[in-house]
CSV table of C-alpha atoms and ligand atoms in Angstrom, one decimal:
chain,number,residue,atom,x,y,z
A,1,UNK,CA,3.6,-15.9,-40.5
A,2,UNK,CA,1.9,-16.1,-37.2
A,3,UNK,CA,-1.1,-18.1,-35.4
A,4,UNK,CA,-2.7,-16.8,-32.1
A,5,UNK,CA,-3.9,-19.6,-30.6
A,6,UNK,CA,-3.0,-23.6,-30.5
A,7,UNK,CA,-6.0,-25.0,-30.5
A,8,UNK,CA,-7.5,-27.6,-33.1
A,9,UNK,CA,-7.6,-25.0,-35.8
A,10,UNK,CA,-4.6,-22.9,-35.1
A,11,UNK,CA,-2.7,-26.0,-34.8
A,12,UNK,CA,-3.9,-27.1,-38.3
A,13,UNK,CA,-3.2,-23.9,-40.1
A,14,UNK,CA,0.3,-23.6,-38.8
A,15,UNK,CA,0.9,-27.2,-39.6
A,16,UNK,CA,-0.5,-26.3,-42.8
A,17,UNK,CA,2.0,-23.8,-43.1
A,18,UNK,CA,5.2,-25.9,-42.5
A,19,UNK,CA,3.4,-28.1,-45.1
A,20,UNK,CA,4.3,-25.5,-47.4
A,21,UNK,CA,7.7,-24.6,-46.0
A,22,UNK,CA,6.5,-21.5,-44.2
A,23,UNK,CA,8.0,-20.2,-41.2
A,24,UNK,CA,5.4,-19.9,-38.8
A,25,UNK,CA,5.2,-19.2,-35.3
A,26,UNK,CA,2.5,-20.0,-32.6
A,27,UNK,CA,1.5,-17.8,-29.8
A,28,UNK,CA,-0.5,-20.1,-26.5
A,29,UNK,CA,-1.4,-18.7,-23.5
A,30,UNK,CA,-2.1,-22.0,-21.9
A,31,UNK,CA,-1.7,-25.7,-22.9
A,32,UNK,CA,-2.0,-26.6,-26.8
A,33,UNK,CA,-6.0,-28.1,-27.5
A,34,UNK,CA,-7.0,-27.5,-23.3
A,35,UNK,CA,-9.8,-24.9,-24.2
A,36,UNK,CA,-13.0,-25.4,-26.9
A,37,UNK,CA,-10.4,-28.4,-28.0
A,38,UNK,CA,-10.2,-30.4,-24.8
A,39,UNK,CA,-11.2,-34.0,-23.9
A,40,UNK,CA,-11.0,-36.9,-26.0
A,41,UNK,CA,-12.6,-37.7,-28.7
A,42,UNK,CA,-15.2,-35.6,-31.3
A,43,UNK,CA,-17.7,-37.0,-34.1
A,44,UNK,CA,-16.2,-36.6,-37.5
A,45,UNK,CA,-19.4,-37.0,-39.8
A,46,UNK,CA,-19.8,-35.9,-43.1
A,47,UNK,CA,-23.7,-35.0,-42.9
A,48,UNK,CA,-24.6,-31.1,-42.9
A,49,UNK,CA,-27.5,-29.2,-43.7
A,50,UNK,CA,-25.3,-27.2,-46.2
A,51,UNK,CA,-24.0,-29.3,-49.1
A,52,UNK,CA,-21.5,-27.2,-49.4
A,53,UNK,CA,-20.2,-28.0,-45.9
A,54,UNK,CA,-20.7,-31.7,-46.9
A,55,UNK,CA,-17.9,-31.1,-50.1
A,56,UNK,CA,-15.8,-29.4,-47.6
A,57,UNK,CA,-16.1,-32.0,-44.9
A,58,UNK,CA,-15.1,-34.6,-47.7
A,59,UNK,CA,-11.9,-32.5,-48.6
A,60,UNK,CA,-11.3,-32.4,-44.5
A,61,UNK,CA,-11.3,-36.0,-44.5
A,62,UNK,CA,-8.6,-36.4,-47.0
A,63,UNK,CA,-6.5,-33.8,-45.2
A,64,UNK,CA,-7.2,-36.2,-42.1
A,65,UNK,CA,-6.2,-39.5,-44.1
A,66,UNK,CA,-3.2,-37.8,-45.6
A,67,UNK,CA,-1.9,-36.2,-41.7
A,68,UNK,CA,-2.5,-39.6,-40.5
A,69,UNK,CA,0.0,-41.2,-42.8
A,70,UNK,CA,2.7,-37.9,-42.0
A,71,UNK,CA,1.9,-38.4,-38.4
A,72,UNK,CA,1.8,-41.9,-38.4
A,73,UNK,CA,-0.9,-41.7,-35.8
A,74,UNK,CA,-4.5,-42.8,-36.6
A,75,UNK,CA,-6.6,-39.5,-36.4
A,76,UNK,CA,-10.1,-40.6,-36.7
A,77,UNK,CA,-12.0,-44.7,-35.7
A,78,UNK,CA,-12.7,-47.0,-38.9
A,79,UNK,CA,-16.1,-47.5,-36.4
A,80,UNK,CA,-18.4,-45.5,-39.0
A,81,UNK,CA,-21.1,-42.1,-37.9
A,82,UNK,CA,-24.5,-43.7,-37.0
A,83,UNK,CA,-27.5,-40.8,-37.3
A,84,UNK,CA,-30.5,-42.1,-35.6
A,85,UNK,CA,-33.4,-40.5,-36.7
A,86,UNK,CA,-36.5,-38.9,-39.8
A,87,UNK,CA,-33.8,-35.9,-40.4
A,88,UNK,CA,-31.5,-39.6,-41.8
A,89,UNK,CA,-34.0,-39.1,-44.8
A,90,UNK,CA,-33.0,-35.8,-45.6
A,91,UNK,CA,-29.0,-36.5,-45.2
A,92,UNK,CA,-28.9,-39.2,-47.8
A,93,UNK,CA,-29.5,-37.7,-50.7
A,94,UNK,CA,-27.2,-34.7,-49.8
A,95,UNK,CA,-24.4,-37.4,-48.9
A,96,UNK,CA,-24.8,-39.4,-52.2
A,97,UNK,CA,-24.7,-36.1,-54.0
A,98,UNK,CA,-21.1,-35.3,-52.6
A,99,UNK,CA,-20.1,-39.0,-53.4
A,100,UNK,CA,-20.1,-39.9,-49.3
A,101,UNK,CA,-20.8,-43.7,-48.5
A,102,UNK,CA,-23.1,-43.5,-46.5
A,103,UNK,CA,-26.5,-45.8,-46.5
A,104,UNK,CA,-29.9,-46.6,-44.4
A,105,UNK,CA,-29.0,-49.5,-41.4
A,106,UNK,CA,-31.9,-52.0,-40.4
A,107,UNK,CA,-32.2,-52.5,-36.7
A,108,UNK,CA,-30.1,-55.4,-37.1
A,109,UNK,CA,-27.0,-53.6,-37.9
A,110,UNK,CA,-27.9,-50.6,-35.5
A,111,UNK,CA,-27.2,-53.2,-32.9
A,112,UNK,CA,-24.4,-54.3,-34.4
A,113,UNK,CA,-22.6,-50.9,-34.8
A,114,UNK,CA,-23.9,-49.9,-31.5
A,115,UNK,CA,-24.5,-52.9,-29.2
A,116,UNK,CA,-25.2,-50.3,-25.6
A,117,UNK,CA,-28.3,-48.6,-28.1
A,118,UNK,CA,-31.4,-49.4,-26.5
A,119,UNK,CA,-34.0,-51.6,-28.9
A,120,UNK,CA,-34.8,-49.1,-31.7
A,121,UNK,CA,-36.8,-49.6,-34.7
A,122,UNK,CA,-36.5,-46.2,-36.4
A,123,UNK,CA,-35.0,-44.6,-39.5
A,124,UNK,CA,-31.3,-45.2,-38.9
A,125,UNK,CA,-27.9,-44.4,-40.9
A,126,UNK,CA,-24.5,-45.1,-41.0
A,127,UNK,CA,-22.2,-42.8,-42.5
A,128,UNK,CA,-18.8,-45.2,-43.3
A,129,UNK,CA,-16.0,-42.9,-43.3
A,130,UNK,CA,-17.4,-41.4,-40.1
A,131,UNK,CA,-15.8,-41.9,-36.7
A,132,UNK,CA,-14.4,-41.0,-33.8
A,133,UNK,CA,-11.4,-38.2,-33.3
A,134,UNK,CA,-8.4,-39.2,-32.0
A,135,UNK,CA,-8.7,-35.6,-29.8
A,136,UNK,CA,-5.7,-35.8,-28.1
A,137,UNK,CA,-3.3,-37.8,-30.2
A,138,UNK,CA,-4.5,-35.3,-32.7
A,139,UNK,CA,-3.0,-32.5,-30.8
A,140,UNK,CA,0.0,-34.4,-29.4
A,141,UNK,CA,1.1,-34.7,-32.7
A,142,UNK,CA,0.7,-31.6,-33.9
A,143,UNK,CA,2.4,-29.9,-31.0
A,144,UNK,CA,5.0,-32.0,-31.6
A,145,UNK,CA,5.9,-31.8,-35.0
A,146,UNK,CA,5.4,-28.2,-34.6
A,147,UNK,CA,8.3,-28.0,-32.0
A,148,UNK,CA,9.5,-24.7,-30.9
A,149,UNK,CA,7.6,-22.9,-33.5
A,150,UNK,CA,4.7,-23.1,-30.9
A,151,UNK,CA,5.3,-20.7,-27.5
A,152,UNK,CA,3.7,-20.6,-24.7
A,153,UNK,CA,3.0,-16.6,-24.4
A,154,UNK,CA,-0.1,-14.5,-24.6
A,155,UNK,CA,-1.0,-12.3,-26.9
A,156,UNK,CA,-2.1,-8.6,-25.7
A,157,UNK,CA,-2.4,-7.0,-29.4
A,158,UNK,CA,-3.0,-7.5,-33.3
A,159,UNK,CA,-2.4,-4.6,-35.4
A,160,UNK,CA,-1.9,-4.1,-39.4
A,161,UNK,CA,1.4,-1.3,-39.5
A,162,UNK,CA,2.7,-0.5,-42.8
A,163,UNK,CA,1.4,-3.7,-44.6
A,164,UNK,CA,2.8,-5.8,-41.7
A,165,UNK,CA,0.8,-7.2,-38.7
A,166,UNK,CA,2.4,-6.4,-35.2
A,167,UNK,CA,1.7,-9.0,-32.6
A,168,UNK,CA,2.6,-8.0,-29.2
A,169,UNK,CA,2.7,-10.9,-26.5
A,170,UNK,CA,3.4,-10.8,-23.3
A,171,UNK,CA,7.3,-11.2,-23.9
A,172,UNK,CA,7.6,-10.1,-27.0
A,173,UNK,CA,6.6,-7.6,-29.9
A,174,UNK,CA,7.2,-8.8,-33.8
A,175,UNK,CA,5.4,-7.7,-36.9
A,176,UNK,CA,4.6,-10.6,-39.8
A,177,UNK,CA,3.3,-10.5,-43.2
A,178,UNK,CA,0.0,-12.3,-42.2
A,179,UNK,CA,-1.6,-13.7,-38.8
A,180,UNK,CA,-4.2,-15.9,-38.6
A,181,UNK,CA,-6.0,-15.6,-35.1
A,182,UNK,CA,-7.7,-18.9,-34.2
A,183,UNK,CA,-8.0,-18.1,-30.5
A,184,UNK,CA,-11.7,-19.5,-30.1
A,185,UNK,CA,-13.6,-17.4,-27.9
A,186,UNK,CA,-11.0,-14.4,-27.8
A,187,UNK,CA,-11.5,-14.1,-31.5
A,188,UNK,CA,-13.6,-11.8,-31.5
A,189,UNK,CA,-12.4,-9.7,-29.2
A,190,UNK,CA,-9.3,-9.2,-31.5
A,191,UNK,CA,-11.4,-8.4,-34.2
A,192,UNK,CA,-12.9,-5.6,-32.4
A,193,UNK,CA,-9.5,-4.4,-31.9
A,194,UNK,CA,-9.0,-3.7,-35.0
A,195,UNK,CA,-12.5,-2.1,-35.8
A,196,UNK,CA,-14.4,-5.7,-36.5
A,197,UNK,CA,-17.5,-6.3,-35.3
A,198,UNK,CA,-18.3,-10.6,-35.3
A,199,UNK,CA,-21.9,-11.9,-35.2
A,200,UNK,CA,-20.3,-14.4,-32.3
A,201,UNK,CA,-22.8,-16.3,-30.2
A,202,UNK,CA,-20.9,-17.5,-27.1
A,203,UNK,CA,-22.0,-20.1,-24.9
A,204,UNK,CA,-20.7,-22.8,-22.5
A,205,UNK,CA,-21.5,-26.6,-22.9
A,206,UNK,CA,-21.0,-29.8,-21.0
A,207,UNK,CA,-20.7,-33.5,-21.9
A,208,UNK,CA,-19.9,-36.5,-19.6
A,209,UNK,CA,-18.3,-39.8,-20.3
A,210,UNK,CA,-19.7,-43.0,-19.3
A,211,UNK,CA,-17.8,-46.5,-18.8
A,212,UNK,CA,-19.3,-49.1,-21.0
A,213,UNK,CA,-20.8,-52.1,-18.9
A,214,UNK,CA,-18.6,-55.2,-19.7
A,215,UNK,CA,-16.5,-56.0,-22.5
A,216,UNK,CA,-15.2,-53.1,-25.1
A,217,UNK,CA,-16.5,-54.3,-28.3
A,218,UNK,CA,-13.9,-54.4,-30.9
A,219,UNK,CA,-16.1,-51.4,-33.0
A,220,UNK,CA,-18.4,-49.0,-31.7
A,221,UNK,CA,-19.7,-45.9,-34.0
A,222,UNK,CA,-20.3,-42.3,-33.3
A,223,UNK,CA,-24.3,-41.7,-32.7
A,224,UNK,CA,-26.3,-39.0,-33.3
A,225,UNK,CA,-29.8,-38.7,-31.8
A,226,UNK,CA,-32.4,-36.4,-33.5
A,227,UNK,CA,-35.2,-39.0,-33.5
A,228,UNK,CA,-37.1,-38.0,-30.2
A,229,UNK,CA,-37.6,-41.5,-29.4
A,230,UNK,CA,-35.9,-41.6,-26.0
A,231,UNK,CA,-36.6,-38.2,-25.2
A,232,UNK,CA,-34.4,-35.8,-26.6
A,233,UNK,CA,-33.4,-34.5,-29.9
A,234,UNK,CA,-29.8,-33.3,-30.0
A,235,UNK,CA,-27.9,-36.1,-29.3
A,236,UNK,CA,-24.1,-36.5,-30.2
A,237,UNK,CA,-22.0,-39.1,-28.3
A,238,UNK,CA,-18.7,-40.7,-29.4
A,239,UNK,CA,-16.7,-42.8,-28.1
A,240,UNK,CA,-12.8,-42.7,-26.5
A,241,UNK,CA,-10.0,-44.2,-27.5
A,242,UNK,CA,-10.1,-48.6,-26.9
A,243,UNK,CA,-13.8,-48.6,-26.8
A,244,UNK,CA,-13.6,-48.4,-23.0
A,245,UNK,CA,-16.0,-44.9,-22.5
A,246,UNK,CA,-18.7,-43.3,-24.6
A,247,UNK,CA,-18.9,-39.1,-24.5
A,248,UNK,CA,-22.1,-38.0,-24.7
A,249,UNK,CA,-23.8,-34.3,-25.1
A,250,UNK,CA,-26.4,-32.2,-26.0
A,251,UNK,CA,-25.9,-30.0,-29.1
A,252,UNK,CA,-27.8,-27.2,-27.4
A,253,UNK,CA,-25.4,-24.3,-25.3
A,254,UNK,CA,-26.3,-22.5,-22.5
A,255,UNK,CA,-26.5,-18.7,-23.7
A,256,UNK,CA,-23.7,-16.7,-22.7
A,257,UNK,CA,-22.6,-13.0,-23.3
A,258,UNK,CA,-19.0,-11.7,-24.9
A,259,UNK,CA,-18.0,-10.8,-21.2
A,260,UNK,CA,-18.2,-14.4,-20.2
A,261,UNK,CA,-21.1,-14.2,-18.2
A,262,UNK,CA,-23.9,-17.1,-19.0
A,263,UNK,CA,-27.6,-15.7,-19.0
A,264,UNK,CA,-28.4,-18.7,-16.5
A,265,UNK,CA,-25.8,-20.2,-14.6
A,266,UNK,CA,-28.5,-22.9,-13.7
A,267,UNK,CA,-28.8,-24.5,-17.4
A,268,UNK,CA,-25.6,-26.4,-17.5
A,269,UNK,CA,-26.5,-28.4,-14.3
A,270,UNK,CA,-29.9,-29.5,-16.3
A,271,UNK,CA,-28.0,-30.4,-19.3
A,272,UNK,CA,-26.2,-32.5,-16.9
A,273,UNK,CA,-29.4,-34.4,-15.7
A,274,UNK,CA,-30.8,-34.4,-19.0
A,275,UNK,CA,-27.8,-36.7,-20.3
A,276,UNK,CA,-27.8,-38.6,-17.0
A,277,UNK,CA,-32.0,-39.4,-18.3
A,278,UNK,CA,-31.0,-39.9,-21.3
A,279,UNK,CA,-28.3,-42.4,-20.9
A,280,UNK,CA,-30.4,-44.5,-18.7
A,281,UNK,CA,-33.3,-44.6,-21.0
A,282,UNK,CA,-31.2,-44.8,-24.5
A,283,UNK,CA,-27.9,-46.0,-23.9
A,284,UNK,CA,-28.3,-48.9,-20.9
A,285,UNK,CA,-24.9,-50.6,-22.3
A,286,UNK,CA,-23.3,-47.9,-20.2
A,287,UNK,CA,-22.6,-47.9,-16.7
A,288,UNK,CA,-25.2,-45.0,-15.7
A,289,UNK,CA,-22.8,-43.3,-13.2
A,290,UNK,CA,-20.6,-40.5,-15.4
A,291,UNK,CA,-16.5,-41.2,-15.1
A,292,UNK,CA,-16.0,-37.7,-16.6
A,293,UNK,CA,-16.8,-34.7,-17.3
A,294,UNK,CA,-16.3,-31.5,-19.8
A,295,UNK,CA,-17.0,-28.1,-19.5
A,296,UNK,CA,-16.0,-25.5,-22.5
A,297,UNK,CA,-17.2,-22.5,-24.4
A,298,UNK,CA,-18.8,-22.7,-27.4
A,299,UNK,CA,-18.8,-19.9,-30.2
A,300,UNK,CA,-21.6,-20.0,-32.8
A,301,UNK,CA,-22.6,-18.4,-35.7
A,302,UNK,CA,-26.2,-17.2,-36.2
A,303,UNK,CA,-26.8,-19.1,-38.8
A,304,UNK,CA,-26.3,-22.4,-38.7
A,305,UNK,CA,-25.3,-25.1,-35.1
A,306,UNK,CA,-21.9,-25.5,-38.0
A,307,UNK,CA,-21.8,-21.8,-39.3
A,308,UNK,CA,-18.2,-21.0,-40.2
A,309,UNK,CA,-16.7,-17.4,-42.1
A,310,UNK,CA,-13.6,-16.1,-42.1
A,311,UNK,CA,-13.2,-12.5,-41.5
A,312,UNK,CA,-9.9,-10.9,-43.8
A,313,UNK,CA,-8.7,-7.4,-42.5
A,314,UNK,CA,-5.1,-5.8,-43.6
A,315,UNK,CA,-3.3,-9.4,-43.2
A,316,UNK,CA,-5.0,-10.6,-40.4
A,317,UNK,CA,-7.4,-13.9,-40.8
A,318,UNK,CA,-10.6,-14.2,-38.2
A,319,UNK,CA,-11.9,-18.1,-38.5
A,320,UNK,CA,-15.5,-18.3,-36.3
A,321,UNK,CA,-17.6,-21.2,-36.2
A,322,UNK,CA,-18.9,-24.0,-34.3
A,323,UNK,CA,-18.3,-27.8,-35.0
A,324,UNK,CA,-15.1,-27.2,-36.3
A,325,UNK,CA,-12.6,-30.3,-35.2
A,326,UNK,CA,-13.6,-32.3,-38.6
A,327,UNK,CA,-13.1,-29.2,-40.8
A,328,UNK,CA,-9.9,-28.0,-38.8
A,329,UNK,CA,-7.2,-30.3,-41.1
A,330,UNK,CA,-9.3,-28.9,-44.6
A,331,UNK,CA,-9.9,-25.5,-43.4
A,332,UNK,CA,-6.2,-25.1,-41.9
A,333,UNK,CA,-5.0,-25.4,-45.3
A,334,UNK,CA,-7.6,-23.4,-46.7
A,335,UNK,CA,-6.6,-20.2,-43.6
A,336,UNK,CA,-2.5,-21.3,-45.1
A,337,UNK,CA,-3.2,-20.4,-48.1
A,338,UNK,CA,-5.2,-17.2,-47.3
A,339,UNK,CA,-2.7,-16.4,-45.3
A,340,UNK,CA,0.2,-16.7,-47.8
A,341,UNK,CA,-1.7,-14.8,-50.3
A,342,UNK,CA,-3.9,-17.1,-52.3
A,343,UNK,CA,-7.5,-15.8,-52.4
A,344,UNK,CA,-10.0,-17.3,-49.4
A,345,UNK,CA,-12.4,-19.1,-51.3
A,346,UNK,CA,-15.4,-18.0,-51.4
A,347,UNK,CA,-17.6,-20.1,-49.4
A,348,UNK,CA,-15.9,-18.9,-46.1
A,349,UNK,CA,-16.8,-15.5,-46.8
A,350,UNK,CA,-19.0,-13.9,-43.9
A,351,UNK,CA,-21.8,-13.0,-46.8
A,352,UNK,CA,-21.8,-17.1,-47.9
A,353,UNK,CA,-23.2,-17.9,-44.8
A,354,UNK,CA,-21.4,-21.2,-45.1
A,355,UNK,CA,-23.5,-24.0,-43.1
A,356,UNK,CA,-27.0,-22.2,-43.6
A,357,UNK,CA,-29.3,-24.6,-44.6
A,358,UNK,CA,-31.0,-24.0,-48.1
A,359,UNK,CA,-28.6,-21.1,-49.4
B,1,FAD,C1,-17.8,-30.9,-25.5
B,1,FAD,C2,-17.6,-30.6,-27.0
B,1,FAD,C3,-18.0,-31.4,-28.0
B,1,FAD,C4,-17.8,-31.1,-29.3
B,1,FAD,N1,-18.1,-32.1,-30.2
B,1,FAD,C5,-17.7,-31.8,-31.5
B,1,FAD,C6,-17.8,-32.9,-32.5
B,1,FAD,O1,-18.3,-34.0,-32.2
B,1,FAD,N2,-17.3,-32.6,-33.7
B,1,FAD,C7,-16.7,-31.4,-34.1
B,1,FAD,O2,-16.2,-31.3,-35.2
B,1,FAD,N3,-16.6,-30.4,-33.2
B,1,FAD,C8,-17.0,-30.6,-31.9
B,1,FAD,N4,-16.9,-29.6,-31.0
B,1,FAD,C9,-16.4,-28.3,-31.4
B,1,FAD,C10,-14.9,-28.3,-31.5
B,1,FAD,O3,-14.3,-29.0,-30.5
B,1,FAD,C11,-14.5,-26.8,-31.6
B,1,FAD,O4,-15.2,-26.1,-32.6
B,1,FAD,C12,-13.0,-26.7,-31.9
B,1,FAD,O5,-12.2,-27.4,-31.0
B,1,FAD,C13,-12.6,-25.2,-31.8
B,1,FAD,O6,-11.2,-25.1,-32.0
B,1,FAD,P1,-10.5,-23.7,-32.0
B,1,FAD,O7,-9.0,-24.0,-32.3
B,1,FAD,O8,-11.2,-22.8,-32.8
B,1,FAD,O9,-10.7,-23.1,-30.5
B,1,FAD,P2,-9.9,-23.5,-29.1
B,1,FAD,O10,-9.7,-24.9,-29.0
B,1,FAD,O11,-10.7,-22.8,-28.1
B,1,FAD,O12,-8.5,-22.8,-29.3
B,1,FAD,C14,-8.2,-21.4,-29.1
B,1,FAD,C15,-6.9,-21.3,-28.4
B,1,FAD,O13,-6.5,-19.9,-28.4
B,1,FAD,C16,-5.8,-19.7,-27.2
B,1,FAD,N5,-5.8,-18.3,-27.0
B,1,FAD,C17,-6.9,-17.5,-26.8
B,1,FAD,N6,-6.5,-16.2,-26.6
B,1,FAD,C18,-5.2,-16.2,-26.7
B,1,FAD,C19,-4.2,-15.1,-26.5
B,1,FAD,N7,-4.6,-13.9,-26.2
B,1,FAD,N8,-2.9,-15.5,-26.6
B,1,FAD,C20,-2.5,-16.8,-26.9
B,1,FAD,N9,-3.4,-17.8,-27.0
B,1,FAD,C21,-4.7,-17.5,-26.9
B,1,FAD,C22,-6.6,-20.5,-26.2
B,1,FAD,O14,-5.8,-20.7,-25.0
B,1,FAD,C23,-6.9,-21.8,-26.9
B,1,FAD,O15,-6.0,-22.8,-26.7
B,1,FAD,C24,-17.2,-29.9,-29.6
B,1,FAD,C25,-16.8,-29.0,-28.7
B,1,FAD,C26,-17.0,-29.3,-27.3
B,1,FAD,C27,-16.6,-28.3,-26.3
């Protein structure tokens, strides 16, 4: 088998493939997890729109627990998801259906869990088995337990031949029984190459990390922001490794075309100020001055901020979505399985529309 591509989810389908005892190799152009994958820390959270992503964010969470323990690196905080917020009210109900544990916070707690949070008075919940992503130990360990299976070459072509796939690279040419290409933003672009046409929105993004003002606090959750109440309402934030720093981001993305061009070059500098505002007016337990900085593309699916589908063609696998670094660990062994034969399920089908709200 082969994966094209070594980021978050190419690295968790091929270790989902040595799982199973499945030679596997792993075609990267550039470093493992430095693309759509980069920078420390994500939100895991289980809340979606779609309760069938909520039941497949649950399964990703016991991959996680279960990689941990193989890895013996801890993959995600014990600090809990806080959503801040009216949509909280529509979450619950979704999460107790799935079995989360996840409950309304009073404003006492809130400051508890997240002592730099301006005074808030709001709806407010806290999702327990949330956290914060180990980013980069994630992918450390990974890369290494993947060893040499994982090459640093790039791939020029996909093509089904004679029930095989042919992947030619830029040193080499082999054919396998199945390849799964998890190459992000070039996805698509393979697709195409083999007469695929991917309803791929692309667009770039930027977060920037803050240093917390005095002492790390010993827990500090993941926050997101729809509430409005300090002036915007797509806020994710989570924070790094020791405490030390809190990312934070707007969900929105600066459009962008297949070519790589952006429709206006101009927006990710307001995003920048926006979060800047916003950290002054929400977050003042942060030093206001930004330590760091992330810039990636982003690849979304019309229908949902957390759309994913697989596209299947003559052996070759084409995962798209957005959002994906809590699902990677559940839907790596979901692409493994695919890829060794064993039906895709049907949820990840283009025509499920997996993450559309109300389907
Ligand atoms: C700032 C930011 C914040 C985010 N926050 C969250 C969050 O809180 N929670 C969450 O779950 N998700 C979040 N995400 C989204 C998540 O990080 C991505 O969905 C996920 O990392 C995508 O992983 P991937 O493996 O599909 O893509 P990538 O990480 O982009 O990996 C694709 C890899 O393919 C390689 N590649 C491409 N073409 C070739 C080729 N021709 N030959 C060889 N290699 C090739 C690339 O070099 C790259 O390493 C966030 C993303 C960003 C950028």
């Amino acid at each position: 088998m082969a994966v094209v591509g070594a980021g978050i989810v190419g690295l968790s389908t091929a270790y989902a493939l040595l799982e199973r005892g499945v030679p596997v190799r792993v075609y990267e152009q550039g470093a493992p997890g430095h693309a759509q994958s980069g920078g420390a820390s994500r939100i895991f959270r289980h809340a979606h729109d779609d309760p069938r992503l909520v039941r497949d964010t649950v399964d990703s969470r016991a991959v996680y627990d279960a990689w941990s323990e193989q890895l013996g690196v801890q993959l995600i905080s014990d600090d809990g998801a806080v959503a801040i917020g009216s949509a909280v009210d529509a979450k619950l109900p979704l999460l107790a259906e799935a079995g989360v544990k996840a409950r309304r916070i009073d404003g006492r707690e809130l400051a508890e869990r997240l002592p730099l949070l301006a005074a808030y008075e709001g709806p407010a919940m806290l999702d327990e088995r949330g956290g914060s992503i180990r980013t980069t130990a994630m992918v450390a360990a990974l890369t290494a337990a993947l060893g040499p299976r994982l090459v640093t070459d790039e791939v020029i072509s996909v093509r089904p031949v004679g029930g095989e796939v042919e992947v030619r690279s830029g040193g080499s040419a082999h054919r396998y029984r199945s390849v799964v290409v998890c190459a992000g933003r070039d996805t698509d672009r393979f697709a195409r190459s083999v007469g695929l046409s991917l309803p791929v929105d692309h667009g770039a993004h930027v977060r920037l990390t803050f240093a917390l003002r005095g002492e790390a606090p010993a827990s500090l959750a993941t926050l997101q922001d729809s509430s409005g109440e300090f002036g915007e309402v797509g806020i994710y934030a989570a924070a790094t490794p020791g405490n030390t720093a809190y990312a934070v981001g707007l969900s929105d993305a600066t459009g962008g075309r297949a070519d790589g061009s952006l429709l206006a070059a101009g927006d990710l500098a307001d995003h920048v100020a926006r979060v800047a505002d916003y950290v002054r007016r929400a977050l003042p337990g942060l030093d206001p001055d930004p330590i760091d900085v992330r810039h990636c593309w982003v690849t979304r699916l019309p229908w949902s901020e957390d759309g994913l589908a697989v596209w299947e063609r003559d052996g070759l696998l084409f995962p798209v979505g957005h959002n994906l670094f809590k699902q990677a660990p559940g839907l790596g062994r979901k692409l493994a399985a695919a890829a060794c034969g064993e039906p895709l399920p049907d949820a990840l089908r283009p025509e499920a529309r997996l993450g559309a709200p109300g389907v």
